[in-house]
PDB file of C-alpha atoms in Angstrom:
ATOM      1  CA  HIS S  12      23.274 -89.253 -30.216  1.00 95.00           C
ATOM      2  CA  PRO S  13      25.728 -90.734 -32.740  1.00 93.00           C
ATOM      3  CA  THR S  14      29.251 -91.988 -32.119  1.00 93.00           C
ATOM      4  CA  LYS S  15      32.136 -89.765 -33.213  1.00 93.00           C
ATOM      5  CA  ASP S  16      32.699 -91.726 -36.448  1.00 95.00           C
ATOM      6  CA  HIS S  17      28.985 -91.768 -37.248  1.00 95.00           C
ATOM      7  CA  ALA S  18      28.681 -88.050 -36.507  1.00 94.00           C
ATOM      8  CA  GLU S  19      31.449 -87.350 -39.013  1.00 95.00           C
ATOM      9  CA  GLN S  20      29.601 -89.398 -41.671  1.00 94.00           C
ATOM     10  CA  LEU S  21      26.250 -87.720 -40.943  1.00 94.00           C
ATOM     11  CA  HIS S  22      27.794 -84.257 -41.037  1.00 94.00           C
ATOM     12  CA  LYS S  23      29.481 -85.009 -44.364  1.00 95.00           C
ATOM     13  CA  SER S  24      26.313 -86.459 -45.940  1.00 94.00           C
ATOM     14  CA  PHE S  25      23.670 -84.155 -44.395  1.00 93.00           C
ATOM     15  CA  PRO S  26      25.406 -80.947 -43.229  1.00 93.00           C
ATOM     16  CA  ASN S  27      22.148 -78.982 -43.071  1.00 91.00           C
ATOM     17  CA  MET S  28      20.680 -81.483 -40.630  1.00 90.00           C
ATOM     18  CA  TYR S  29      23.768 -82.588 -38.657  1.00 94.00           C
ATOM     19  CA  LYS S  30      25.736 -79.383 -38.348  1.00 92.00           C
ATOM     20  CA  ASP S  31      28.967 -80.611 -36.741  1.00 94.00           C
ATOM     21  CA  PRO S  32      31.162 -83.741 -36.846  1.00 96.00           C
ATOM     22  CA  ASN S  33      31.260 -84.407 -33.091  1.00 93.00           C
ATOM     23  CA  HIS S  34      29.649 -86.960 -30.800  1.00 95.00           C
ATOM     24  CA  LYS S  35      27.360 -85.836 -27.972  1.00 94.00           C
ATOM     25  CA  PRO S  36      27.605 -88.029 -24.870  1.00 94.00           C
ATOM     26  CA  GLU S  37      25.537 -86.517 -22.034  1.00 96.00           C
ATOM     27  CA  LEU S  38      25.371 -86.610 -18.266  1.00 97.00           C
ATOM     28  CA  ALA S  39      22.104 -85.593 -16.579  1.00 98.00           C
ATOM     29  CA  ILE S  40      22.128 -85.007 -12.800  1.00 98.00           C
ATOM     30  CA  ALA S  41      18.692 -84.488 -11.263  1.00 98.00           C
ATOM     31  CA  LEU S  42      18.012 -81.329  -9.240  1.00 98.00           C
ATOM     32  CA  THR S  43      14.331 -82.211  -8.716  1.00 98.00           C
ATOM     33  CA  PRO S  44      12.438 -85.468  -9.269  1.00 98.00           C
ATOM     34  CA  PHE S  45      13.291 -86.020 -12.926  1.00 98.00           C
ATOM     35  CA  GLU S  46      11.394 -88.241 -15.372  1.00 98.00           C
ATOM     36  CA  ALA S  47      13.141 -89.856 -18.322  1.00 98.00           C
ATOM     37  CA  LEU S  48      12.880 -92.741 -20.740  1.00 98.00           C
ATOM     38  CA  CYS S  49      16.255 -94.414 -21.125  1.00 98.00           C
ATOM     39  CA  GLY S  50      17.497 -97.611 -22.782  1.00 98.00           C
ATOM     40  CA  PHE S  51      15.379-100.604 -23.748  1.00 98.00           C
ATOM     41  CA  ARG S  52      13.668-102.577 -20.992  1.00 98.00           C
ATOM     42  CA  PRO S  53      14.520-106.191 -20.182  1.00 98.00           C
ATOM     43  CA  ILE S  54      12.881-108.346 -22.880  1.00 97.00           C
ATOM     44  CA  PRO S  55      10.422-110.131 -20.511  1.00 97.00           C
ATOM     45  CA  GLN S  56       8.981-106.763 -19.443  1.00 98.00           C
ATOM     46  CA  ILE S  57       8.368-105.730 -23.057  1.00 98.00           C
ATOM     47  CA  GLN S  58       6.802-109.102 -23.849  1.00 97.00           C
ATOM     48  CA  GLU S  59       4.498-108.836 -20.839  1.00 97.00           C
ATOM     49  CA  TYR S  60       3.266-105.388 -21.885  1.00 98.00           C
ATOM     50  CA  LEU S  61       2.655-106.515 -25.470  1.00 97.00           C
ATOM     51  CA  LYS S  62       0.560-109.460 -24.267  1.00 96.00           C
ATOM     52  CA  LYS S  63      -1.648-107.051 -22.286  1.00 97.00           C
ATOM     53  CA  ILE S  64      -1.991-104.348 -24.957  1.00 97.00           C
ATOM     54  CA  PRO S  65      -3.646-105.609 -28.165  1.00 96.00           C
ATOM     55  CA  GLU S  66      -3.835-102.016 -29.410  1.00 97.00           C
ATOM     56  CA  ILE S  67      -0.049-102.110 -29.980  1.00 96.00           C
ATOM     57  CA  THR S  68       0.145-105.629 -31.368  1.00 95.00           C
ATOM     58  CA  GLN S  69      -2.608-104.928 -33.912  1.00 95.00           C
ATOM     59  CA  VAL S  70      -0.437-102.337 -35.672  1.00 95.00           C
ATOM     60  CA  LEU S  71       2.637-104.605 -35.822  1.00 95.00           C
ATOM     61  CA  PRO S  72       3.380-107.250 -38.490  1.00 93.00           C
ATOM     62  CA  GLN S  73       2.317-110.634 -37.119  1.00 92.00           C
ATOM     63  CA  GLU S  74       5.470-112.501 -38.144  1.00 90.00           C
ATOM     64  CA  ALA S  75       7.893-110.128 -36.413  1.00 88.00           C
ATOM     65  CA  LEU S  76       5.620-109.891 -33.376  1.00 93.00           C
ATOM     66  CA  ASN S  77       5.245-113.664 -32.969  1.00 93.00           C
ATOM     67  CA  ALA S  78       9.010-114.218 -33.169  1.00 91.00           C
ATOM     68  CA  PHE S  79       9.604-111.565 -30.533  1.00 95.00           C
ATOM     69  CA  LEU S  80       6.928-112.893 -28.186  1.00 95.00           C
ATOM     70  CA  GLU S  81       8.266-116.420 -28.570  1.00 94.00           C
ATOM     71  CA  ASP S  82      11.982-115.943 -27.981  1.00 94.00           C
ATOM     72  CA  GLY S  83      12.662-112.198 -27.624  1.00 93.00           C
ATOM     73  CA  SER S  84      14.497-112.003 -30.938  1.00 90.00           C
ATOM     74  CA  ASN S  85      14.410-109.133 -33.414  1.00 92.00           C
ATOM     75  CA  LEU S  86      13.578-106.217 -31.116  1.00 96.00           C
ATOM     76  CA  LYS S  87      15.049-104.015 -33.850  1.00 96.00           C
ATOM     77  CA  GLY S  88      12.482-105.333 -36.331  1.00 95.00           C
ATOM     78  CA  VAL S  89       9.611-104.682 -33.924  1.00 96.00           C
ATOM     79  CA  ILE S  90      10.799-101.118 -33.209  1.00 96.00           C
ATOM     80  CA  HIS S  91      11.287-100.487 -36.938  1.00 95.00           C
ATOM     81  CA  SER S  92       7.744-101.693 -37.679  1.00 95.00           C
ATOM     82  CA  LEU S  93       6.302 -99.512 -34.923  1.00 96.00           C
ATOM     83  CA  MET S  94       8.227 -96.389 -35.915  1.00 95.00           C
ATOM     84  CA  THR S  95       7.337 -96.698 -39.613  1.00 95.00           C
ATOM     85  CA  CYS S  96       3.682 -97.625 -39.066  1.00 95.00           C
ATOM     86  CA  ASP S  97       1.025 -95.479 -40.751  1.00 95.00           C
ATOM     87  CA  LYS S  98       0.499 -92.364 -38.616  1.00 95.00           C
ATOM     88  CA  GLU S  99      -3.279 -92.612 -38.747  1.00 97.00           C
ATOM     89  CA  LYS S 100      -3.152 -96.215 -37.486  1.00 97.00           C
ATOM     90  CA  ILE S 101      -0.935 -95.117 -34.579  1.00 97.00           C
ATOM     91  CA  ALA S 102      -3.241 -92.247 -33.670  1.00 97.00           C
ATOM     92  CA  LEU S 103      -6.328 -94.491 -33.735  1.00 97.00           C
ATOM     93  CA  SER S 104      -4.608 -97.218 -31.703  1.00 97.00           C
ATOM     94  CA  LEU S 105      -3.641 -94.720 -28.992  1.00 98.00           C
ATOM     95  CA  GLN S 106      -7.132 -93.244 -28.890  1.00 97.00           C
ATOM     96  CA  SER S 107      -8.679 -96.698 -28.593  1.00 97.00           C
ATOM     97  CA  TYR S 108      -6.230 -97.777 -25.887  1.00 98.00           C
ATOM     98  CA  LEU S 109      -6.717 -94.720 -23.700  1.00 98.00           C
ATOM     99  CA  SER S 110     -10.504 -94.960 -24.037  1.00 97.00           C
ATOM    100  CA  ARG S 111     -10.321 -98.568 -22.828  1.00 97.00           C
ATOM    101  CA  LEU S 112      -7.992 -97.779 -19.913  1.00 97.00           C
ATOM    102  CA  GLU S 113     -10.191 -94.919 -18.709  1.00 96.00           C
ATOM    103  CA  LYS S 114     -12.737 -97.560 -17.696  1.00 96.00           C
ATOM    104  CA  GLU S 115     -10.229 -99.725 -15.760  1.00 96.00           C
ATOM    105  CA  ASP S 116      -9.556 -99.602 -12.025  1.00 96.00           C
ATOM    106  CA  VAL S 117      -6.723 -97.501 -10.617  1.00 96.00           C
ATOM    107  CA  ASN S 118      -4.393-100.478 -10.027  1.00 97.00           C
ATOM    108  CA  THR S 119      -4.722-101.670 -13.624  1.00 96.00           C
ATOM    109  CA  GLN S 120      -4.156 -98.129 -14.868  1.00 97.00           C
ATOM    110  CA  ALA S 121      -1.007 -97.784 -12.751  1.00 97.00           C
ATOM    111  CA  SER S 122       0.392-101.153 -13.892  1.00 97.00           C
ATOM    112  CA  LEU S 123      -0.062-100.082 -17.530  1.00 98.00           C
ATOM    113  CA  LEU S 124       1.442 -96.584 -17.047  1.00 97.00           C
ATOM    114  CA  PHE S 125      -1.895 -94.935 -17.880  1.00 97.00           C
ATOM    115  CA  PRO S 126      -1.118 -91.516 -16.285  1.00 97.00           C
ATOM    116  CA  LEU S 127       2.158 -91.290 -18.242  1.00 98.00           C
ATOM    117  CA  ILE S 128       0.673 -92.356 -21.596  1.00 98.00           C
ATOM    118  CA  GLN S 129      -2.266 -90.011 -21.095  1.00 97.00           C
ATOM    119  CA  ARG S 130       0.124 -87.118 -20.441  1.00 97.00           C
ATOM    120  CA  LEU S 131       2.272 -87.930 -23.491  1.00 97.00           C
ATOM    121  CA  GLN S 132      -0.848 -88.204 -25.651  1.00 97.00           C
ATOM    122  CA  SER S 133      -1.976 -84.796 -24.370  1.00 97.00           C
ATOM    123  CA  ASP S 134       1.383 -83.202 -25.227  1.00 95.00           C
ATOM    124  CA  PHE S 135       2.069 -85.089 -28.498  1.00 95.00           C
ATOM    125  CA  THR S 136      -1.337 -86.301 -29.697  1.00 96.00           C
ATOM    126  CA  GLY S 137      -1.125 -89.340 -31.970  1.00 96.00           C
ATOM    127  CA  ASP S 138       2.691 -89.470 -31.825  1.00 96.00           C
ATOM    128  CA  VAL S 139       4.238 -92.940 -32.138  1.00 96.00           C
ATOM    129  CA  GLY S 140       6.510 -92.009 -29.220  1.00 96.00           C
ATOM    130  CA  CYS S 141       3.502 -92.336 -26.899  1.00 97.00           C
ATOM    131  CA  TRP S 142       3.883 -96.136 -27.229  1.00 98.00           C
ATOM    132  CA  ILE S 143       7.614 -96.114 -26.394  1.00 97.00           C
ATOM    133  CA  PRO S 144       7.366 -96.329 -22.555  1.00 98.00           C
ATOM    134  CA  TYR S 145       6.353 -99.978 -23.016  1.00 98.00           C
ATOM    135  CA  PHE S 146       9.688-100.639 -24.722  1.00 98.00           C
ATOM    136  CA  MET S 147      12.019 -98.282 -22.824  1.00 98.00           C
ATOM    137  CA  ASN S 148      12.784 -97.922 -19.122  1.00 98.00           C
ATOM    138  CA  TYR S 149      10.684 -95.261 -17.408  1.00 98.00           C
ATOM    139  CA  ILE S 150      12.933 -93.747 -14.738  1.00 98.00           C
ATOM    140  CA  ILE S 151      12.232 -91.178 -12.035  1.00 98.00           C
ATOM    141  CA  LEU S 152      15.558 -89.848 -10.760  1.00 98.00           C
ATOM    142  CA  GLN S 153      15.658 -88.317  -7.302  1.00 98.00           C
ATOM    143  CA  PRO S 154      17.779 -85.180  -6.680  1.00 98.00           C
ATOM    144  CA  GLY S 155      21.468 -86.121  -6.904  1.00 96.00           C
ATOM    145  CA  GLN S 156      20.895 -89.220  -9.015  1.00 98.00           C
ATOM    146  CA  ALA S 157      22.291 -89.238 -12.550  1.00 98.00           C
ATOM    147  CA  ILE S 158      22.206 -91.071 -15.877  1.00 98.00           C
ATOM    148  CA  PHE S 159      24.999 -91.126 -18.459  1.00 97.00           C
ATOM    149  CA  LEU S 160      23.793 -91.223 -22.046  1.00 96.00           C
ATOM    150  CA  LYS S 161      26.442 -92.909 -24.134  1.00 96.00           C
ATOM    151  CA  PRO S 162      26.228 -92.888 -27.950  1.00 95.00           C
ATOM    152  CA  ASN S 163      23.253 -94.723 -29.519  1.00 96.00           C
ATOM    153  CA  LEU S 164      21.407 -95.120 -26.190  1.00 97.00           C
ATOM    154  CA  PRO S 165      17.753 -94.151 -26.802  1.00 97.00           C
ATOM    155  CA  HIS S 166      16.400 -91.608 -24.340  1.00 97.00           C
ATOM    156  CA  ALA S 167      13.877 -88.834 -23.781  1.00 96.00           C
ATOM    157  CA  TYR S 168      13.608 -86.306 -20.971  1.00 96.00           C
ATOM    158  CA  LEU S 169       9.999 -85.900 -19.842  1.00 97.00           C
ATOM    159  CA  SER S 170       9.916 -83.530 -16.858  1.00 97.00           C
ATOM    160  CA  GLY S 171      11.965 -82.028 -14.044  1.00 98.00           C
ATOM    161  CA  ASP S 172      15.147 -79.980 -13.667  1.00 98.00           C
ATOM    162  CA  CYS S 173      18.673 -81.295 -14.097  1.00 98.00           C
ATOM    163  CA  VAL S 174      22.261 -80.255 -14.580  1.00 97.00           C
ATOM    164  CA  GLU S 175      23.135 -81.464 -18.072  1.00 97.00           C
ATOM    165  CA  CYS S 176      26.742 -81.679 -19.206  1.00 97.00           C
ATOM    166  CA  MET S 177      27.720 -82.899 -22.662  1.00 95.00           C
ATOM    167  CA  ALA S 178      30.306 -82.851 -25.414  1.00 95.00           C
ATOM    168  CA  CYS S 179      30.212 -79.822 -27.689  1.00 95.00           C
ATOM    169  CA  SER S 180      27.727 -80.874 -30.368  1.00 95.00           C
ATOM    170  CA  ASP S 181      24.167 -80.384 -31.595  1.00 92.00           C
ATOM    171  CA  ASN S 182      23.845 -83.846 -33.148  1.00 92.00           C
ATOM    172  CA  VAL S 183      20.541 -85.433 -32.110  1.00 93.00           C
ATOM    173  CA  VAL S 184      18.768 -88.159 -34.098  1.00 93.00           C
ATOM    174  CA  ARG S 185      15.048 -88.080 -33.259  1.00 93.00           C
ATOM    175  CA  ALA S 186      12.030 -90.309 -33.925  1.00 90.00           C
ATOM    176  CA  GLY S 187       9.174 -89.009 -31.779  1.00 92.00           C
ATOM    177  CA  LEU S 188       7.910 -86.880 -28.881  1.00 90.00           C
ATOM    178  CA  THR S 189       9.408 -83.786 -30.500  1.00 90.00           C
ATOM    179  CA  PRO S 190       8.395 -80.909 -32.796  1.00 87.00           C
ATOM    180  CA  LYS S 191      11.917 -80.985 -34.295  1.00 89.00           C
ATOM    181  CA  HIS S 192      13.272 -82.855 -37.327  1.00 87.00           C
ATOM    182  CA  ILE S 193      12.725 -86.636 -37.286  1.00 90.00           C
ATOM    183  CA  ASP S 194      15.098 -89.124 -38.967  1.00 94.00           C
ATOM    184  CA  VAL S 195      13.663 -92.603 -38.369  1.00 93.00           C
ATOM    185  CA  PRO S 196      15.878 -94.646 -40.783  1.00 94.00           C
ATOM    186  CA  THR S 197      19.100 -93.293 -39.269  1.00 95.00           C
ATOM    187  CA  LEU S 198      17.841 -93.848 -35.725  1.00 94.00           C
ATOM    188  CA  ILE S 199      16.703 -97.436 -36.323  1.00 95.00           C
ATOM    189  CA  ASP S 200      20.093 -98.377 -37.777  1.00 95.00           C
ATOM    190  CA  MET S 201      22.179 -96.795 -35.028  1.00 95.00           C
ATOM    191  CA  LEU S 202      20.299 -97.663 -31.819  1.00 96.00           C
ATOM    192  CA  ASP S 203      21.743 -99.743 -29.001  1.00 97.00           C
ATOM    193  CA  TYR S 204      19.153-102.553 -28.689  1.00 97.00           C
ATOM    194  CA  THR S 205      20.703-103.942 -25.516  1.00 97.00           C
ATOM    195  CA  SER S 206      18.268-104.419 -22.620  1.00 97.00           C
ATOM    196  CA  TYR S 207      19.093-102.552 -19.411  1.00 97.00           C
ATOM    197  CA  THR S 208      17.653-102.603 -15.913  1.00 97.00           C
ATOM    198  CA  LYS S 209      16.983 -99.252 -14.277  1.00 96.00           C
ATOM    199  CA  GLN S 210      19.798 -99.922 -11.819  1.00 96.00           C
ATOM    200  CA  GLU S 211      22.284-100.459 -14.641  1.00 97.00           C
ATOM    201  CA  LEU S 212      21.436 -97.042 -16.080  1.00 97.00           C
ATOM    202  CA  LEU S 213      22.122 -95.067 -12.896  1.00 97.00           C
ATOM    203  CA  PHE S 214      25.520 -93.364 -12.993  1.00 97.00           C
ATOM    204  CA  VAL S 215      27.029 -93.171  -9.511  1.00 97.00           C
ATOM    205  CA  PRO S 216      29.657 -90.537  -8.591  1.00 97.00           C
ATOM    206  CA  GLN S 217      32.940 -91.330  -6.876  1.00 97.00           C
ATOM    207  CA  LEU S 218      33.665 -89.703  -3.510  1.00 95.00           C
ATOM    208  CA  GLU S 219      36.754 -87.487  -3.714  1.00 93.00           C
ATOM    209  CA  ASP S 220      36.809 -86.518  -0.030  1.00 94.00           C
ATOM    210  CA  GLU S 221      34.277 -85.645   2.660  1.00 94.00           C
ATOM    211  CA  ASN S 222      33.229 -82.490   0.788  1.00 96.00           C
ATOM    212  CA  SER S 223      33.159 -83.481  -2.874  1.00 97.00           C
ATOM    213  CA  CYS S 224      32.238 -86.148  -5.372  1.00 97.00           C
ATOM    214  CA  ILE S 225      32.826 -86.507  -9.114  1.00 97.00           C
ATOM    215  CA  TRP S 226      30.777 -87.931 -11.973  1.00 98.00           C
ATOM    216  CA  SER S 227      33.484 -89.022 -14.409  1.00 97.00           C
ATOM    217  CA  PRO S 228      32.021 -90.661 -17.541  1.00 96.00           C
ATOM    218  CA  PRO S 229      34.133 -92.894 -19.826  1.00 95.00           C
ATOM    219  CA  VAL S 230      34.728 -90.043 -22.290  1.00 95.00           C
ATOM    220  CA  PRO S 231      37.543 -87.459 -22.358  1.00 94.00           C
ATOM    221  CA  ASP S 232      35.189 -84.510 -22.968  1.00 95.00           C
ATOM    222  CA  PHE S 233      33.962 -83.683 -19.474  1.00 96.00           C
ATOM    223  CA  ALA S 234      33.392 -84.587 -15.826  1.00 97.00           C
ATOM    224  CA  VAL S 235      31.220 -82.948 -13.174  1.00 97.00           C
ATOM    225  CA  VAL S 236      32.295 -82.228  -9.600  1.00 97.00           C
ATOM    226  CA  LYS S 237      29.955 -81.437  -6.723  1.00 95.00           C
TER     227      LYS S 237
END
């Protein structure tokens, strides 16, 4: 979701696509086990996955890939290359990867997120977003746990029930895992490419008294009390 200033620019330039000038920070509080992708992983984790998955690296430009594997620089360039890659190449790379993993043992499959990628491929066959769990944190919130989605933080909800509270806006910039409008150039330019640990992404409420707690994000638009 864009910042307030960016939302105003998008609304002015593309009013049919971005229908209001407001930002859309969100708070998601899990009611059931809740799966989400949120924020980019620590760089060493991404590098480790890329070294184990030639099916991804084969669709990326060698120069950008080598620089990233060497010193972790230019994550934006790697994501841009992935997101703008030929759709047929992406589809074939996913098909090849899943066929290979089907033959691996259960431990190898688990370490490479095989059940998740297989499920995403089933729901969004050939979608570039099926590769994104290797770049973004895969989080399973337990009931009562929450994440706060500040502007420009990449995220996707995968399954489960939550209470979702947000600013009054419909502005969403998408790139994959969706049947809705996709705007890759805008997303690539605006994303927060900071690496986060899962722990850093959890948003903890403050106890008000013995009967209540409050999730109070750093925005004036809303808070949630339980």
